[in-house]
Coordinates of C-alpha atoms in Angstrom, one line a residue:
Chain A
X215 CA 10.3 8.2 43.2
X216 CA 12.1 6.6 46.2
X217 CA 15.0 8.8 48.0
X218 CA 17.6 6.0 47.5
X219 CA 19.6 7.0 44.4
X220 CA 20.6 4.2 42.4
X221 CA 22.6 6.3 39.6
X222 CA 24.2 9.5 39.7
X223 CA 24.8 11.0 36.5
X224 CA 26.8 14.9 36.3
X225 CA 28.0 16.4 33.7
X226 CA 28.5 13.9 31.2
X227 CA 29.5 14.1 27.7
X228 CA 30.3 11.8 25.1
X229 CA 31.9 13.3 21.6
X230 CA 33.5 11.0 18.7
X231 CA 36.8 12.0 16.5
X232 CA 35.8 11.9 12.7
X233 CA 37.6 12.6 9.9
X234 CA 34.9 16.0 9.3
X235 CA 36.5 17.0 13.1
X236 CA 34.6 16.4 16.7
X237 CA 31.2 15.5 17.4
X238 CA 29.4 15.9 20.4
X239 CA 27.0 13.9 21.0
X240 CA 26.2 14.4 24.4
X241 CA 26.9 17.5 26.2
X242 CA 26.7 17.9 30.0
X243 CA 23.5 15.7 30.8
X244 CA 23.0 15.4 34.8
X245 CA 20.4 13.6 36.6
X246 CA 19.5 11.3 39.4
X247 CA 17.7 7.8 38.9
X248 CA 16.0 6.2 42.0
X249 CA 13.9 2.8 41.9
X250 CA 11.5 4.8 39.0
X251 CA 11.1 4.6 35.3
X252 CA 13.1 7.9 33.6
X253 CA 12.1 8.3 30.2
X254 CA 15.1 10.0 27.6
X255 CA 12.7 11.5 24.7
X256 CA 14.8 13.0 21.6
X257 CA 14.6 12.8 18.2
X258 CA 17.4 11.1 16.0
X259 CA 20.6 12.8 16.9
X260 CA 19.8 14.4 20.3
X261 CA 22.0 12.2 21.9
X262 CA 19.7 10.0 23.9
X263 CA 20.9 6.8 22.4
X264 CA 24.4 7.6 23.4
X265 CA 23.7 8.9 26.5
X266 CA 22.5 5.3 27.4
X267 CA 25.5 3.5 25.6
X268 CA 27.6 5.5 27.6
X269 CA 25.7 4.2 31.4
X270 CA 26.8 1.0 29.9
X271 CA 30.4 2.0 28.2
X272 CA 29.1 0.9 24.9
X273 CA 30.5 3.8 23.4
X274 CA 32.0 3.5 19.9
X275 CA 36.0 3.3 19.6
X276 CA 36.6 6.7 18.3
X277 CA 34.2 8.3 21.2
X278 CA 35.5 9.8 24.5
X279 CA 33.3 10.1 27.6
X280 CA 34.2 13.0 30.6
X281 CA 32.0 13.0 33.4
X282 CA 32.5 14.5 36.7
X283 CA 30.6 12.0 38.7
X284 CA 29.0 8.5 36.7
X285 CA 28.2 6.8 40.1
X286 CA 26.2 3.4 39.9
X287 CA 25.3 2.0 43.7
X288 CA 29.4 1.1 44.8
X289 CA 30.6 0.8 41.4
X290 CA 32.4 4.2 39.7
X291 CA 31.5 3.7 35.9
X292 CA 34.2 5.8 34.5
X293 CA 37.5 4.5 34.0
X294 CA 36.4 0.7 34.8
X295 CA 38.5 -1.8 33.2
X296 CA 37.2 -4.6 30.6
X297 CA 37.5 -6.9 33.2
X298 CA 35.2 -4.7 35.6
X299 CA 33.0 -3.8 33.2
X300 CA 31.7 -7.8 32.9
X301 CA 30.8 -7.6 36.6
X302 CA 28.5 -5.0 35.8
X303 CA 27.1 -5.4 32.4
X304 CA 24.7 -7.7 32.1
X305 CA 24.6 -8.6 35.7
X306 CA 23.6 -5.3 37.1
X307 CA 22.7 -3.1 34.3
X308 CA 21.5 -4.7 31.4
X309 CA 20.4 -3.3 28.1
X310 CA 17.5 -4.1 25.0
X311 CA 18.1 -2.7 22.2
X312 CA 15.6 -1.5 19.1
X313 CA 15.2 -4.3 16.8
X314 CA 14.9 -7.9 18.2
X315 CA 16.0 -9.4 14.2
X316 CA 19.6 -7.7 14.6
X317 CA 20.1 -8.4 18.6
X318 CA 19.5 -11.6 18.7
X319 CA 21.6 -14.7 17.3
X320 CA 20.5 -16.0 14.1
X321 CA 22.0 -19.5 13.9
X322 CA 21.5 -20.2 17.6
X323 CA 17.9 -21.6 18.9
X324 CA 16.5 -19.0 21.7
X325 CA 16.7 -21.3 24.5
X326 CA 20.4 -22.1 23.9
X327 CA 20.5 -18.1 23.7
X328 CA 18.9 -17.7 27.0
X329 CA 21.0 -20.3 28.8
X330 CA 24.6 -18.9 27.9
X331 CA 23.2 -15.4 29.2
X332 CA 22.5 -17.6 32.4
X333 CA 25.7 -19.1 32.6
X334 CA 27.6 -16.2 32.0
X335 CA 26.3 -14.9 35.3
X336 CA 25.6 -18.2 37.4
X337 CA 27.5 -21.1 38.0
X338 CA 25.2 -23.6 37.0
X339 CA 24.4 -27.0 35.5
X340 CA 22.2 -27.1 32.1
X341 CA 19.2 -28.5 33.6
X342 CA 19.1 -25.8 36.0
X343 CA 19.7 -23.1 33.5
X344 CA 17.3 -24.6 30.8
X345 CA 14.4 -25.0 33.7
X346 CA 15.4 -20.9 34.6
X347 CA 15.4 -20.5 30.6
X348 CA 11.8 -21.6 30.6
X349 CA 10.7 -20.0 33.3
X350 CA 12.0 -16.7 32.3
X351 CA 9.9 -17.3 29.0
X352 CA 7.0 -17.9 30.6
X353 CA 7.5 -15.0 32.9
X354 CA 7.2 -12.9 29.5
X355 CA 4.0 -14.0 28.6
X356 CA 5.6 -16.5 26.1
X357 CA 1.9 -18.9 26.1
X358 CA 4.2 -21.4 24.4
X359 CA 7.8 -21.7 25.9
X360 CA 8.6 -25.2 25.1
X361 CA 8.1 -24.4 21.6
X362 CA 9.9 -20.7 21.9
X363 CA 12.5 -22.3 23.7
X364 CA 13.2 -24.6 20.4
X365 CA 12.8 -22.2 18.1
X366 CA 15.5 -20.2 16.2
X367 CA 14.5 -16.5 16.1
X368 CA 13.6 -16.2 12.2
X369 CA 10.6 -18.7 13.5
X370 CA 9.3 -16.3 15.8
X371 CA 7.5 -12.3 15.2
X372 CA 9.0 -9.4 16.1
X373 CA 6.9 -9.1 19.3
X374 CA 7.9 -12.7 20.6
X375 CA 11.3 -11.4 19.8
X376 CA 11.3 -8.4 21.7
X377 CA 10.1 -10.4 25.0
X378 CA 12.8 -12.8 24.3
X379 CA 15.2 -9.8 24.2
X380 CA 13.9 -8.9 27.9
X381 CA 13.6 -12.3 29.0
X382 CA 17.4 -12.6 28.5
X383 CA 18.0 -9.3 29.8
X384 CA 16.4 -10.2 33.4
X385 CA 17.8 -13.6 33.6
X386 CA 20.8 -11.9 35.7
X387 CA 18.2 -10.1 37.8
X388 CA 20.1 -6.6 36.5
X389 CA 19.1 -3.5 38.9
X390 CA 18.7 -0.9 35.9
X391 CA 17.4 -1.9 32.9
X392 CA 17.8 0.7 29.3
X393 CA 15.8 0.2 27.0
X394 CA 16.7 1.6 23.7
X395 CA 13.6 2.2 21.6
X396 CA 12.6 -1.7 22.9
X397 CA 9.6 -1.3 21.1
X398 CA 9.7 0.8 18.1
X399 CA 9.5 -1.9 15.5
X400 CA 6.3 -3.4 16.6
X401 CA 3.1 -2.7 15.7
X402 CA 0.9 -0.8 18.2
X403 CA -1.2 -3.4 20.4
X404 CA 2.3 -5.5 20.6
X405 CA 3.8 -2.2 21.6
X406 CA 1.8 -1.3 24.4
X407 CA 2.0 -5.6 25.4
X408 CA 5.6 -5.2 25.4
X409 CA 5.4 -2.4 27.7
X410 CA 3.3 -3.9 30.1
X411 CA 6.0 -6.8 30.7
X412 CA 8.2 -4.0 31.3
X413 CA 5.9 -2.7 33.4
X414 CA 5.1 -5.7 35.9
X415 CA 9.1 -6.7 35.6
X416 CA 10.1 -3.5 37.3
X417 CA 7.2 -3.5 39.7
X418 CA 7.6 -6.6 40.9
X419 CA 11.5 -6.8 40.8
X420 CA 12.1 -3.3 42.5
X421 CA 14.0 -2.5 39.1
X422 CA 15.0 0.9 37.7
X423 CA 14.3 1.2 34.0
X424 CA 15.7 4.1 32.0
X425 CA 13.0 4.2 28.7
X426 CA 14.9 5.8 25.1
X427 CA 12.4 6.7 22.6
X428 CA 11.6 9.4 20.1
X429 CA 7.6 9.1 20.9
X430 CA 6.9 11.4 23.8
X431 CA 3.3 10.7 24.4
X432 CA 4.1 6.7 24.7
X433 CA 6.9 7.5 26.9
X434 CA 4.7 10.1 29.5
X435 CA 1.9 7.5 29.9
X436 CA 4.7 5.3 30.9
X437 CA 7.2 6.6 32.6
X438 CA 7.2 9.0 35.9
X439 CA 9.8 11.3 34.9
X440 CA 10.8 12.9 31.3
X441 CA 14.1 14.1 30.2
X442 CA 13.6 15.9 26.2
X443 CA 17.1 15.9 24.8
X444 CA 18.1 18.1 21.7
X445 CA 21.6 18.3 20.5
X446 CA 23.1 16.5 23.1
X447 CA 21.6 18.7 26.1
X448 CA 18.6 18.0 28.4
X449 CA 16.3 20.8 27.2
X450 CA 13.5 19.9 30.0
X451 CA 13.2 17.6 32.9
X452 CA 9.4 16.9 33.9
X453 CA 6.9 14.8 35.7
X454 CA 5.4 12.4 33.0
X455 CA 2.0 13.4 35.0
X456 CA 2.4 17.2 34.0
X457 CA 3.4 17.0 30.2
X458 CA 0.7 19.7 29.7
X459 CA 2.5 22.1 31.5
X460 CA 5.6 21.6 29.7
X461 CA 7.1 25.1 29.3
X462 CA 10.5 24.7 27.0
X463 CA 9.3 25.7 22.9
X464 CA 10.8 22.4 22.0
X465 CA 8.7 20.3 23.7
X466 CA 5.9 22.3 23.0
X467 CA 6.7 22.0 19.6
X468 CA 7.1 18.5 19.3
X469 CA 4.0 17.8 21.1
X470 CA 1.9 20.2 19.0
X471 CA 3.2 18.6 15.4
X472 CA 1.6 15.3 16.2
X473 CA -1.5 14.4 13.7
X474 CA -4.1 14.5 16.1
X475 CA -7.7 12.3 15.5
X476 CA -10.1 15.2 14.9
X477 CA -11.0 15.0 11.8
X478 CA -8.7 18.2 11.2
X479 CA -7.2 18.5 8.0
X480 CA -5.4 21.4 8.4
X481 CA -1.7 22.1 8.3
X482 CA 0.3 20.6 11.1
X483 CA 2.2 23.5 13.1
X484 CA 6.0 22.5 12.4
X485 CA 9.0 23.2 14.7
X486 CA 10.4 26.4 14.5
X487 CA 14.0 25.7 16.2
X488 CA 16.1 28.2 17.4
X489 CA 19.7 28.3 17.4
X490 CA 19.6 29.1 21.2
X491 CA 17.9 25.7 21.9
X492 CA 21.3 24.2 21.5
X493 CA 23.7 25.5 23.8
X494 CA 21.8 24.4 26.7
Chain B
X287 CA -10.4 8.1 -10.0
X288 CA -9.9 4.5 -8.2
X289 CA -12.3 1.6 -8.3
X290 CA -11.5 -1.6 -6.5
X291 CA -14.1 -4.7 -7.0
X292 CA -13.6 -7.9 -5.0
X293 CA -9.5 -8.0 -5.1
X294 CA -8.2 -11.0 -4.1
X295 CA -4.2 -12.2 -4.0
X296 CA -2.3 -14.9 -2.9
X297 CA 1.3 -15.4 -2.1
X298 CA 1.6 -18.9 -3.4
X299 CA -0.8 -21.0 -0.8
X300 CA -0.9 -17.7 1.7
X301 CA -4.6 -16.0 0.3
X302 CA -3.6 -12.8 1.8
X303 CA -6.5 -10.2 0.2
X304 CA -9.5 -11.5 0.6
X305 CA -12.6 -9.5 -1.4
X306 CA -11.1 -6.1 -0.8
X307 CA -12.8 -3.3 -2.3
X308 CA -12.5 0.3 -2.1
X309 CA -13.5 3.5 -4.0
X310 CA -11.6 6.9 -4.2
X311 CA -13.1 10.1 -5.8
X312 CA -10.5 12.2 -8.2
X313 CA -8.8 14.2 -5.6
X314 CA -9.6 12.5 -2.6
X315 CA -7.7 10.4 0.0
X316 CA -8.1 6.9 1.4
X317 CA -6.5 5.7 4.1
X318 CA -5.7 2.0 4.8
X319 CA -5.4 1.3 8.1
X320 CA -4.3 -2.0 10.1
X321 CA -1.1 -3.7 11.6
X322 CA 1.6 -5.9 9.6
X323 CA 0.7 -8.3 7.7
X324 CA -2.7 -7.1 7.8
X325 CA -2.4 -7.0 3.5
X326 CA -2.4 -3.0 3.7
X327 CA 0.7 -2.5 1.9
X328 CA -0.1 -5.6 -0.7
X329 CA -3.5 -3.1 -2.0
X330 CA -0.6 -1.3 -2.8
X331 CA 1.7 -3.7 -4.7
X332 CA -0.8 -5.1 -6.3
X333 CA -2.7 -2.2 -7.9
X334 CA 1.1 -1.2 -9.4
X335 CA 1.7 -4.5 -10.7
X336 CA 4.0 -5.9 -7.7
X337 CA 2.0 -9.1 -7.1
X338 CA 1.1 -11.3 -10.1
X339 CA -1.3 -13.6 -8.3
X340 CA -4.6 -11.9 -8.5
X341 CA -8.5 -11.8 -9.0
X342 CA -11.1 -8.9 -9.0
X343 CA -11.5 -5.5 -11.0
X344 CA -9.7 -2.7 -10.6
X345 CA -10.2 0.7 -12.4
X346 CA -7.9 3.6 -12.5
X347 CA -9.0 6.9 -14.3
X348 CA -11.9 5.0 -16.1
X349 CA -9.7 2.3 -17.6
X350 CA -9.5 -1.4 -15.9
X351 CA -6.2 -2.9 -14.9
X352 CA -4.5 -5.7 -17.3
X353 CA -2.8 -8.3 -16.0
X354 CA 0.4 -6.3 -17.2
X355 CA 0.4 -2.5 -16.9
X356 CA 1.4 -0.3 -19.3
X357 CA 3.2 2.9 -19.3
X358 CA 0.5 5.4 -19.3
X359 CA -0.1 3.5 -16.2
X360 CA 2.6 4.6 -14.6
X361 CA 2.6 8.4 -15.9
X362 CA -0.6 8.6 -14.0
X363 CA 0.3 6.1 -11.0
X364 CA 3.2 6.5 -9.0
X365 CA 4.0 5.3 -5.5
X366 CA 5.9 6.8 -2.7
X367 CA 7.5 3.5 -0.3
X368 CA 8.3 3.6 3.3
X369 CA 12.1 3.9 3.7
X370 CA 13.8 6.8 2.0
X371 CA 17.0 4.8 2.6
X372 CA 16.5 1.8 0.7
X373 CA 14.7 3.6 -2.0
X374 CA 17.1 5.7 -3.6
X375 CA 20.1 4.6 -5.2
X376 CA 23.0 5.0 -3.1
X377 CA 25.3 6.6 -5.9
X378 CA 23.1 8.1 -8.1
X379 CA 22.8 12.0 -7.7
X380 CA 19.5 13.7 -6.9
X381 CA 19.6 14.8 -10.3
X382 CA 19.9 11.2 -11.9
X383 CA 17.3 10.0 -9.9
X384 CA 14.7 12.1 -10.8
X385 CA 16.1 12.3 -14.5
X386 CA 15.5 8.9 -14.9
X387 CA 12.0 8.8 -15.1
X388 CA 11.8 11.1 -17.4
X389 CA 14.1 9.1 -19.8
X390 CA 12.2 6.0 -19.3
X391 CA 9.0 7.8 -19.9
X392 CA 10.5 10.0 -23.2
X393 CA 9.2 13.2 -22.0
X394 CA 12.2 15.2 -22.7
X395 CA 13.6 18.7 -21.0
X396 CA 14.4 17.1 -18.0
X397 CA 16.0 20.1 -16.6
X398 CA 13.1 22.0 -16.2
X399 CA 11.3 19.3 -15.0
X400 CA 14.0 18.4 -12.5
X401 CA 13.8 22.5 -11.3
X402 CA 10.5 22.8 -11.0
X403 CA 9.8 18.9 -9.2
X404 CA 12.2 20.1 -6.4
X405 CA 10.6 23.7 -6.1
X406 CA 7.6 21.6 -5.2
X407 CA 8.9 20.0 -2.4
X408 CA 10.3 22.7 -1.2
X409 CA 14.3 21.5 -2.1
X410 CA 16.3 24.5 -3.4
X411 CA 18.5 23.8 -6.5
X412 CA 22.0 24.0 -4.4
X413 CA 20.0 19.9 -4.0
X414 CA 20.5 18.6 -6.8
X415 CA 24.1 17.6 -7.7
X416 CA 24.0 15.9 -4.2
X417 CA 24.2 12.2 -3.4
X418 CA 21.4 10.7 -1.0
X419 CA 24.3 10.2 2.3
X420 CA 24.1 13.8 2.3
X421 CA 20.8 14.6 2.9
X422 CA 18.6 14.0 6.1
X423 CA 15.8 11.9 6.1
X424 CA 13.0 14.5 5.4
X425 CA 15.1 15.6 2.6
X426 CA 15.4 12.1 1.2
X427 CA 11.6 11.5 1.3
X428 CA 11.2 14.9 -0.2
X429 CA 12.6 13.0 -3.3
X430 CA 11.5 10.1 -2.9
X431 CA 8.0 12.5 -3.6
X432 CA 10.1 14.2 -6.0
X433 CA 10.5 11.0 -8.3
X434 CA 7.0 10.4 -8.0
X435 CA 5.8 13.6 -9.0
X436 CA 7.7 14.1 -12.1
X437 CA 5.8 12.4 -14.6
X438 CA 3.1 14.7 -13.6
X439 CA 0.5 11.5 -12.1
X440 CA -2.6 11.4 -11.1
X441 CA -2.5 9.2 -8.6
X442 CA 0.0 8.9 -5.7
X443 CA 0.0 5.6 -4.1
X444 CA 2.1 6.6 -0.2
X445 CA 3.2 3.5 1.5
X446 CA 4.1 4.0 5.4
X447 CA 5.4 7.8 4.0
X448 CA 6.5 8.9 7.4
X449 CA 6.9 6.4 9.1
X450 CA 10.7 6.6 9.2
X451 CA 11.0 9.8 10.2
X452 CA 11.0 11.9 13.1
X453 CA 7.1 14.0 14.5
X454 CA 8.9 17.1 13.4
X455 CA 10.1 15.8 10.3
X456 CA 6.7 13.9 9.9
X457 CA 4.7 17.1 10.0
X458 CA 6.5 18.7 7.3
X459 CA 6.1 16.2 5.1
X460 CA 2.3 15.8 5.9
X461 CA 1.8 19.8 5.2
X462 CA 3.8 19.1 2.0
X463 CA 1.4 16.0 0.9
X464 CA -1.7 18.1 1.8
X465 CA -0.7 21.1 -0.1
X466 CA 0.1 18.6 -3.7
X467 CA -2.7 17.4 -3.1
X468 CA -4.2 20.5 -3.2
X469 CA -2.3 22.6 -5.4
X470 CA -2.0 19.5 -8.3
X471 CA -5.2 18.1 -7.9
X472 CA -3.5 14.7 -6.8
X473 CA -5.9 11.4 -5.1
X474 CA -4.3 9.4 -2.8
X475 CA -4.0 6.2 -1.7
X476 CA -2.2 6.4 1.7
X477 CA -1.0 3.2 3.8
X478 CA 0.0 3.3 7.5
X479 CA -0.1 1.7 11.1
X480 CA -0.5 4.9 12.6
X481 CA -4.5 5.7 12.9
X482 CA -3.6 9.3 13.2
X483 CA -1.6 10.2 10.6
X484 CA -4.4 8.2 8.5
X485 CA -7.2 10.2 10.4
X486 CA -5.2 13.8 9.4
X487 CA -4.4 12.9 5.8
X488 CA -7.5 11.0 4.6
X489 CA -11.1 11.5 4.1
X490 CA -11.9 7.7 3.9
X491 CA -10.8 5.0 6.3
X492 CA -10.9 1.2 5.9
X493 CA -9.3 -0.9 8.6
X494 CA -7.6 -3.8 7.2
X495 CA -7.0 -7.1 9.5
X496 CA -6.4 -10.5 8.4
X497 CA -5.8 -9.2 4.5
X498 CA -10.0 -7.8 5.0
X499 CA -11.7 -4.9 5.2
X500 CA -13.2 -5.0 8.9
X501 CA -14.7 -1.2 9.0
X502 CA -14.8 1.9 7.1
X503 CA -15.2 5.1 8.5
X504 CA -14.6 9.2 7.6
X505 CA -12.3 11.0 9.3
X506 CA -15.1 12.4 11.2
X507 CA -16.7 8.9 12.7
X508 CA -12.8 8.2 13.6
X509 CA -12.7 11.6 15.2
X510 CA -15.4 10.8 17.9
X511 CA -14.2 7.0 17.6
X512 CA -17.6 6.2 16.5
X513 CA -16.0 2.0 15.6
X514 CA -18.1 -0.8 15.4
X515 CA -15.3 -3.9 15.3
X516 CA -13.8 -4.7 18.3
X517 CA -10.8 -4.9 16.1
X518 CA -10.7 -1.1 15.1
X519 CA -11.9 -0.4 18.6
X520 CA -8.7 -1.9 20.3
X521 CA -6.8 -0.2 17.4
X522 CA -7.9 3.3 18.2
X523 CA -7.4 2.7 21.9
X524 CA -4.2 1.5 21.8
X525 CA -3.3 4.9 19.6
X526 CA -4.3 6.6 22.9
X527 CA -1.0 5.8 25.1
X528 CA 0.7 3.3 27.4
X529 CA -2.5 2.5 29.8
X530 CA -2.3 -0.6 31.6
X531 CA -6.3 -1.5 32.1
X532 CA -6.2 -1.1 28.2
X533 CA -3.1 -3.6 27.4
X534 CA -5.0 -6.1 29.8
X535 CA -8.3 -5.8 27.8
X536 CA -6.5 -6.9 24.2
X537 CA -7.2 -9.5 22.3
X538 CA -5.6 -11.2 19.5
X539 CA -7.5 -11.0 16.3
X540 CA -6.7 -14.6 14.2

């Protein structure tokens, strides 16, 4: 990790009005991001979705976000107006989401998909943008972009749509990307292929990446640091590198219930929670 | 329990088994192993009568499949799916949705038989008036097993079972399919991407790519990663974590 602090996230907390009364989603999550790749690990309902929706103000309608400081480079993140808020998403923090079927434009060919991201951002002509478009393809490890490019994305698998996804997300050239589960709908090898974009993108680019996922051994081999969420709270912060020394009971736990290959067949040990887990 | 000879199927001009066969003892466990649209899940689909195109022999319980099945079929074959969301009916109670079985199959006194089927996966009664929004995940795929288990089969046939759900959730249910199996005597056919949740649950392996069987192994060979294909190979080693020398060494398998 670099000393230059590209985010500075204290105290936050997200919580939506329902008709069953309050929820809160996220409560009081703090922490730094330099030029690294943070990892959120949770399972469904910890709040680590939210959490990144909320970096981005892509929090639902009905859901309020307090923070005492939500400090990105110059920009203050709370309180921006929609006008603001176009200035900085997408162009400096940019987000892909889980499932490249449901992100991406059905009745729109990916190329055309690629360019109006480009435009958004640059002033350009369409030649320009369509040559950027292709190169941005090919930057994924798209072997055919000329084809990609004229496909619509029912023609391609969920792998090519997942690079797609990140090809348009780093047309803008964001500074932080968050990545939201980017690559739990794929099968393993395309997985780990996926990742390894990732991996050279932020390298090379000098890119912060902020990781969401449920699977904590995928996100330790890839990311430096760890934050394990439950109920809305960060329950552990740790170096990817020392995962083994991990010391909270709920990451112990959810490390030990994972089916391991040694031709064990006994009972898994399940999570015992405790009620003192949640309050942080 | 489970004899399969040479199955092949095709999806109109797509021949997508090709000479798969398999054997399972009575209360044992296969695992099918490979990526999507590697034909794992269409074993599945087409031993229950899901896919109509089809060639080869297959025997369950000492009697070989028709090209339609019958009911006994189904009181001694029942099939768990993936997505506990999709499966249930969204406004149907618990208690409809395991009764319904029973009235299709006849058997009569479906109360106790609802009772006891959620005793067994571990639901307590306060259950079974509820609709399937208001239950978690785990609890939904406890009746999706439920549903299955209520005509008292043989066989369960466990496509992707926890695949939806969260490790923590995902152990639970694994303890719970180990301990039917077990307790009831059950054989299994299970399906997943995930060579370690195979490796726990099953005795038998066959990797599947391509709609074939590249390798079998026992839990045992898989344990020391004793593979021969360079298919199964790059399979188990991408089970192992984000690791970039490993990404770079991948191949695709056409």
């Amino acid at each position: 990790m670099t000393s230059e602090t590209l985010l500075t996230v204290k105290n936050l907390a997200v919580s939506f009005t329902t008709s069953k009364g309050p929820i809160n989603a996220v409560r009081g999550v703090s922490f730094d991001l330099g030029r690294e790749r943070l990892g959120i690990v949770g399972e469904s309902g910890s709040g680590k979705s939210q959490t990144g929706r909320a970096i981005l103000g892509l929090t639902a309608s009905n859901g309020t976000i307090t923070a005492d400081e939500m400090q990105f480079r110059d920009v203050d993140l709370r309180n921006l107006s929609p006008r603001q808020w176009r200035k900085v998403r997408g162009a400096r923090i940019s987000m892909i989401m889980q499932d490249p079927k449901y992100s991406l434009n059905p009745v729109m060919t990916i190329g055309d998909q690629i360019i109006e991201a480009y435009r958004e951002h640059h002033k350009v002509g369409t030649k320009e943008a369509t040559h950027r478009a292709i190169e941005m393809l090919e930057a994924v490890k798209i072997r055919d972009p000329q084809r990609v490019f004229k496909s619509y994305p029912h023609e391609v698998s969920g792998g090519m749509g997942q690079r797609v996804m990140i090809a348009m997300m780093l047309i803008p050239d964001p500074e932080l990307l968050i990545a939201d589960e980017p690559t739990s709908a794929l099968d393993v090898t395309v997985q780990l292929q996926v990742m390894a974009i990732l991996d050279d993108l932020v390298r090379e680019r000098g890119m912060a990446l902020i990781f969401i996922s449920h699977d904590l051994h995928l996100v330790s081999s890839f990311c430096d640091r760890v934050l394990v969420m439950y109920q809305g709270h960060v329950v552990e912060e740790i170096r990817a590198s020392e995962l083994d020394l991990a010391k909270h009971p709920y990451t112990r736990g959810l490390l030990n219930c994972l089916p391991k290959m040694d031709g064990n067949h006994d009972d898994l040990p399940v999570l015992q929670r405790q009620a003192s887990w949640a309050e942080g | 329990m489970i004899e399969i000879e040479n199955l092949n199927a095709w999806f109109g001009e797509n021949h997508v088994l090709k000479d798969v066969s398999l054997k399972v003892p009575t209360n044992g466990s296969f695992g099918l192993v490979g990526e999507s649209g590697s034909g794992k899940s269409t074993v599945l689909r087409t031993m229950t009568g899901l896919v109509d195109d089809w060639e080869g022999i297959m025997v369950v319980g000492g009697h070989e499949l028709a090209r339609k099945r019958n009911k006994d079929f189904y009181r001694q074959v029942q099939m768990v799916f993936q997505d506990p969301f999709g499966s249930l009916h969204p406004r149907h109670t618990i208690d409809r949705i395991l009764s319904e079985p029973v009235a299709v199959h006849g058997l009569g006194n479906s109360d106790a038989r609802v009772i006891r089927v959620l005793e067994q996966v571990g639901l307590d009664n306060s259950f079974r008036f509820r609709y399937p929004h208001q239950l978690s995940g785990g609890q939904r795929q406890r009746v999706s097993i439920a549903r299955a288990l209520i005509l008292e089969p043989r066989v369960l046939l466990l496509d992707e079972p926890t695949s939806a759900l969260d490790v923590s959730i995902q152990a639970e249910v694994l303890n719970l399919l180990a301990a039917l199996r077990r307790d009831l005597g059950l054989t299994y056919i299970m399906v997943s991407h995930d060579l370690a949740v195979v490796a726990h649950v099953c005795d038998d392996i066959a990797i599947m790519n391509h709609g074939r069987i590249v390798e079998r192994a026992t839990a045992s060979q898989l344990a020391q990663g004793s593979l021969e294909h360079p298919y199964s190979q790059q399979l188990y080693k991408a089970a192992g974590g984000y690791d970039r020398a490993v990404v770079d060494s991948f191949v695709d398998w056409d």
